[in-house]
Short mmCIF file of C-alpha atoms in Angstrom, two decimals:
data_model
loop_
_atom_site.label_atom_id
_atom_site.label_comp_id
_atom_site.label_asym_id
_atom_site.label_seq_id
_atom_site.Cartn_x
_atom_site.Cartn_y
_atom_site.Cartn_z
CA SER F 1419 -0.82 -15.01 37.25
CA SER F 1420 1.29 -11.87 37.08
CA LYS F 1421 -0.67 -10.27 39.91
CA ALA F 1422 0.03 -13.07 42.36
CA SER F 1423 3.65 -13.63 41.39
CA SER F 1424 4.51 -9.92 41.41
CA GLN F 1425 3.15 -9.45 44.92
CA ILE F 1426 5.29 -12.32 46.17
CA LEU F 1427 8.41 -11.16 44.33
CA SER F 1428 8.02 -7.57 45.52
CA VAL F 1429 8.38 -8.75 49.13
CA PHE F 1430 11.94 -9.74 48.26
CA GLY F 1431 12.57 -6.69 46.05
CA ILE F 1432 12.69 -8.80 42.90
CA PRO F 1433 11.43 -7.10 39.73
CA GLN F 1434 9.17 -8.89 37.27
CA ILE F 1435 9.07 -8.09 33.56
CA SER F 1436 6.19 -9.45 31.49
CA TRP F 1437 5.79 -9.54 27.73
CA ALA F 1438 2.16 -10.71 27.78
CA SER F 1439 0.18 -9.58 30.86
CA THR F 1440 -2.09 -6.68 29.91
CA ASN F 1441 -4.38 -6.21 32.92
CA ALA F 1442 -4.70 -2.50 33.64
CA ASP F 1443 -4.47 -3.06 37.42
CA LEU F 1444 -0.81 -3.99 37.03
CA SER F 1445 -0.05 -0.35 36.20
CA ASN F 1446 -0.79 0.54 39.85
CA LYS F 1447 2.70 1.06 41.29
CA ALA F 1448 1.36 1.20 44.83
CA SER F 1449 0.16 -2.40 44.53
CA TYR F 1450 2.80 -3.70 42.10
CA PRO F 1451 5.95 -1.61 42.67
CA PHE F 1452 8.35 -4.07 41.02
CA TYR F 1453 6.19 -5.01 38.03
CA PHE F 1454 7.16 -3.90 34.53
CA ARG F 1455 5.99 -4.97 31.08
CA SER F 1456 6.80 -4.58 27.43
CA VAL F 1457 3.19 -4.78 26.23
CA SER F 1458 0.47 -2.15 26.34
CA PRO F 1459 -2.10 -2.42 29.18
CA ASP F 1460 -5.72 -3.19 28.30
CA SER F 1461 -6.72 0.32 29.37
CA LEU F 1462 -4.68 1.76 26.49
CA VAL F 1463 -5.70 -0.91 23.98
CA MET F 1464 -9.39 -0.43 24.73
CA LYS F 1465 -9.02 3.34 24.53
CA VAL F 1466 -7.65 2.93 21.01
CA LEU F 1467 -10.42 0.47 20.09
CA ALA F 1468 -13.19 2.75 21.37
CA GLY F 1469 -11.68 5.70 19.54
CA PHE F 1470 -11.39 3.68 16.35
CA ILE F 1471 -15.06 2.69 16.47
CA ALA F 1472 -16.10 6.28 17.14
CA ASN F 1473 -13.91 7.55 14.30
CA LEU F 1474 -15.69 5.17 11.93
CA GLY F 1475 -18.81 7.20 12.66
CA PHE F 1476 -20.64 4.75 14.94
CA ALA F 1477 -22.53 6.34 17.82
CA LEU F 1478 -23.56 3.07 19.47
CA ALA F 1479 -21.89 -0.30 20.09
CA ASN F 1480 -22.94 -3.54 21.74
CA LEU F 1481 -20.43 -4.99 24.21
CA VAL F 1482 -20.71 -8.70 25.00
CA TYR F 1483 -18.25 -10.22 27.46
CA PHE F 1484 -17.75 -13.24 29.70
CA ASP F 1485 -17.85 -12.78 33.47
CA ALA F 1486 -14.33 -14.07 34.15
CA SER F 1487 -11.75 -11.74 35.70
CA PHE F 1488 -9.66 -11.02 32.60
CA GLN F 1489 -12.60 -10.50 30.26
CA THR F 1490 -14.45 -8.38 32.80
CA GLY F 1491 -11.38 -6.18 33.17
CA GLN F 1492 -11.16 -5.64 29.41
CA SER F 1493 -14.87 -4.82 29.20
CA ASP F 1494 -14.56 -2.31 32.06
CA ASP F 1495 -11.64 -0.67 30.27
CA PHE F 1496 -13.67 -0.42 27.06
CA ARG F 1497 -16.66 1.10 28.84
CA LEU F 1498 -14.47 3.66 30.61
CA ALA F 1499 -12.84 4.58 27.31
CA ALA F 1500 -16.21 4.94 25.61
CA GLU F 1501 -17.51 7.12 28.45
CA SER F 1502 -14.70 9.57 27.76
CA LEU F 1503 -15.95 9.97 24.20
CA PRO F 1504 -18.99 12.21 23.73
CA THR F 1505 -20.04 10.39 20.56
CA LEU F 1506 -20.05 6.68 21.57
CA ASP F 1507 -22.63 4.94 23.74
CA VAL F 1508 -22.35 1.29 24.79
CA MET F 1509 -24.98 -1.34 25.54
CA THR F 1510 -23.52 -4.11 27.71
CA PHE F 1511 -24.32 -7.83 27.75
CA LYS F 1512 -22.64 -10.14 30.29
CA VAL F 1513 -22.62 -13.90 29.69
CA PRO F 1514 -21.45 -16.68 32.04
CA ASN F 1515 -17.93 -18.03 31.80
CA SER F 1516 -17.62 -21.81 31.46
CA GLY F 1517 -14.13 -22.33 32.87
CA ALA F 1518 -10.66 -20.91 33.36
CA GLY F 1519 -8.63 -19.67 30.43
CA GLY F 1520 -11.54 -19.13 28.08
CA ALA F 1521 -12.84 -22.70 28.17
CA ALA F 1522 -15.35 -23.87 25.57
CA ILE F 1523 -18.86 -22.66 26.36
CA SER F 1524 -20.93 -25.33 28.10
CA GLU F 1525 -24.29 -26.33 26.63
CA VAL F 1526 -26.07 -24.72 29.58
CA ASN F 1527 -24.22 -21.44 29.15
CA LYS F 1528 -24.81 -21.47 25.39
CA LEU F 1529 -28.47 -20.85 26.20
CA GLU F 1530 -27.48 -17.63 27.99
CA VAL F 1531 -25.18 -16.66 25.13
CA ARG F 1532 -27.98 -17.10 22.60
CA LYS F 1533 -30.31 -15.07 24.80
CA SER F 1534 -27.83 -12.19 24.87
CA LEU F 1535 -27.19 -12.41 21.13
CA ARG F 1536 -30.92 -12.26 20.40
CA ALA F 1537 -31.16 -9.25 22.68
CA ILE F 1538 -28.38 -7.62 20.66
CA GLN F 1539 -30.37 -8.30 17.49
CA GLN F 1540 -33.28 -6.40 19.02
CA THR F 1541 -31.22 -3.27 19.71
CA GLY F 1542 -31.07 -2.41 16.02
CA CYS F 1543 -27.32 -1.78 16.37
CA ARG F 1544 -25.10 -4.11 14.35
CA VAL F 1545 -21.77 -3.07 15.86
CA VAL F 1546 -20.53 -5.67 18.36
CA VAL F 1547 -17.43 -5.76 20.54
CA GLY F 1548 -16.81 -9.33 21.67
CA VAL F 1549 -14.55 -9.69 24.71
CA ALA F 1550 -13.64 -13.36 24.74
CA ILE F 1551 -10.53 -15.53 24.61
CA ASN F 1552 -9.52 -18.96 23.35
CA GLU F 1553 -12.26 -21.58 22.84
CA GLU F 1554 -15.02 -19.37 24.23
CA ALA F 1555 -14.24 -16.81 21.53
CA PHE F 1556 -14.70 -19.41 18.81
CA ASP F 1557 -17.94 -20.57 20.41
CA LEU F 1558 -19.26 -17.01 20.78
CA TRP F 1559 -18.57 -16.17 17.14
CA SER F 1560 -20.06 -19.54 16.10
CA GLU F 1561 -23.29 -18.90 17.97
CA ALA F 1562 -23.52 -15.40 16.52
CA ASP F 1563 -22.84 -16.68 13.02
CA ALA F 1564 -25.60 -19.28 13.39
CA LEU F 1565 -27.98 -16.41 14.08
CA GLY F 1566 -26.82 -14.56 10.97
CA MET F 1567 -24.95 -11.92 12.96
CA VAL F 1568 -21.37 -12.26 11.72
CA HIS F 1569 -21.17 -12.57 7.95
CA SER F 1570 -24.56 -11.06 7.12
CA ALA F 1571 -24.75 -7.58 5.62
CA GLY F 1572 -24.36 -4.69 8.02
CA TRP F 1573 -22.80 -6.52 10.95
CA MET F 1574 -19.37 -5.48 12.21
CA TRP F 1575 -17.53 -7.37 14.96
CA PHE F 1576 -14.54 -6.14 16.94
CA GLY F 1577 -12.21 -7.92 19.36
CA ALA F 1578 -9.16 -7.10 21.43
CA ASP F 1579 -6.77 -10.05 21.43
CA GLY F 1580 -6.54 -11.15 17.84
CA ILE F 1581 -6.80 -14.67 16.48
CA SER F 1582 -4.45 -17.03 18.29
CA GLY F 1583 -3.91 -20.73 18.82
CA GLY F 1584 -6.57 -20.80 21.53
CA GLN F 1585 -9.36 -19.92 19.11
CA ILE F 1586 -8.02 -22.05 16.28
CA ALA F 1587 -7.19 -25.15 18.39
CA GLY F 1588 -5.10 -26.64 15.59
CA ASP F 1589 -7.85 -26.29 12.96
CA LEU F 1590 -6.92 -23.52 10.52
CA SER F 1591 -10.35 -23.73 8.87
CA ARG F 1592 -11.66 -21.96 11.98
CA VAL F 1593 -10.05 -18.76 10.69
CA ASP F 1594 -12.92 -18.44 8.20
CA LEU F 1595 -15.34 -17.82 11.05
CA PHE F 1596 -13.46 -14.68 12.07
CA GLU F 1597 -13.10 -13.33 8.53
CA GLY F 1598 -14.22 -9.71 8.45
CA SER F 1599 -13.90 -9.19 12.20
CA ILE F 1600 -11.53 -6.44 13.32
CA PHE F 1601 -9.08 -7.09 16.15
CA ILE F 1602 -6.73 -4.64 17.78
CA ILE F 1603 -3.41 -5.82 19.19
CA THR F 1604 -0.24 -3.96 20.04
CA SER F 1605 2.74 -3.99 17.73
CA SER F 1606 5.45 -6.45 18.74
CA GLN F 1607 8.13 -3.86 18.03
CA GLY F 1608 7.41 -0.21 18.77
CA PRO F 1609 9.31 2.85 17.53
CA ASP F 1610 11.82 2.60 20.38
CA PHE F 1611 12.61 -1.07 19.85
CA GLN F 1612 16.10 -0.44 18.50
CA LYS F 1613 16.95 1.54 21.64
CA PHE F 1614 15.86 -1.48 23.69
CA ALA F 1615 17.92 -3.87 21.55
CA ASP F 1616 21.00 -1.64 21.82
CA GLN F 1617 20.61 -1.29 25.60
CA TRP F 1618 20.14 -5.05 25.95
CA ALA F 1619 23.35 -5.67 24.00
CA ALA F 1620 25.23 -3.20 26.20
CA ASP F 1621 23.90 -4.46 29.55
CA MET F 1622 23.71 -8.17 28.73
CA PRO F 1623 26.76 -8.83 26.54
CA THR F 1624 26.92 -12.54 27.36
CA THR F 1625 23.30 -13.31 26.47
CA ASP F 1626 21.50 -13.50 23.15
CA VAL F 1627 18.87 -10.97 22.14
CA PRO F 1628 15.47 -12.29 23.39
CA GLU F 1629 14.12 -14.71 20.82
CA PHE F 1630 10.73 -13.02 20.58
CA THR F 1631 12.40 -10.08 18.81
CA THR F 1632 13.33 -12.18 15.79
CA MET F 1633 11.17 -15.31 16.06
CA PRO F 1634 9.96 -16.10 12.52
CA ILE F 1635 6.22 -16.18 12.01
CA CYS F 1636 4.58 -17.94 9.09
CA LYS F 1637 1.05 -17.73 7.76
CA ASP F 1638 -1.93 -17.59 10.13
CA GLY F 1639 0.25 -16.83 13.14
CA ILE F 1640 1.97 -20.21 13.06
CA ILE F 1641 5.64 -20.33 14.04
CA CYS F 1642 7.71 -21.19 10.96
CA GLN F 1643 8.85 -24.76 10.60
CA GLY F 1644 10.80 -24.64 7.39
CA GLU F 1645 8.40 -22.25 5.68
CA ALA F 1646 10.18 -18.91 5.44
CA ASP F 1647 7.61 -16.84 3.58
CA PHE F 1648 7.14 -14.35 6.41
CA THR F 1649 9.55 -13.52 9.22
CA GLY F 1650 7.60 -10.86 11.07
CA ARG F 1651 10.70 -8.71 11.36
#
């Protein structure tokens, strides 16, 4: 992980630049003095998500998350952001994680997930923030959908990491499960991107511009393989 590698690299004064690690703890320069990133930390992303929900006029939201480190960090960031808003209260539901990297939910843990989802039904609030990644996200949404909580009238689901290969697992029909859910992710190119590209060209004249700045993206987040309908530029 970025936390472990940065602590080792900092001993030797070697900087680390990440394009994907979003944990808010990594912003602590006392602990990670040589860590830098080009993606927004979860603390900022969750602040935007909480503000978005409040601006929609909702005064209450259910937060369901898995008790792994990454998901717990995101849920803590969302709760802190909501606490700073006078108009948004949060009811929290923690469910057991079934393995590293958002592993598929085990049959035993599905019982706990269903218990939490039924408890959410009893709150009378149909706004749900689901903090889950990869296969566990698909399983969470599937269990909720089976209880009539995803595509039924009045329910609104939010997430933080978007729909990626981990949730889809090579089956594009899975996208239908997430239809109507709202995810918040940072833009791949911010307003200062051109300044970055120009500085890169000046400082690194013998290297190509990083491929993620121009990598073509096709439908459903799949990297283009001869299908040039959408470049993402």
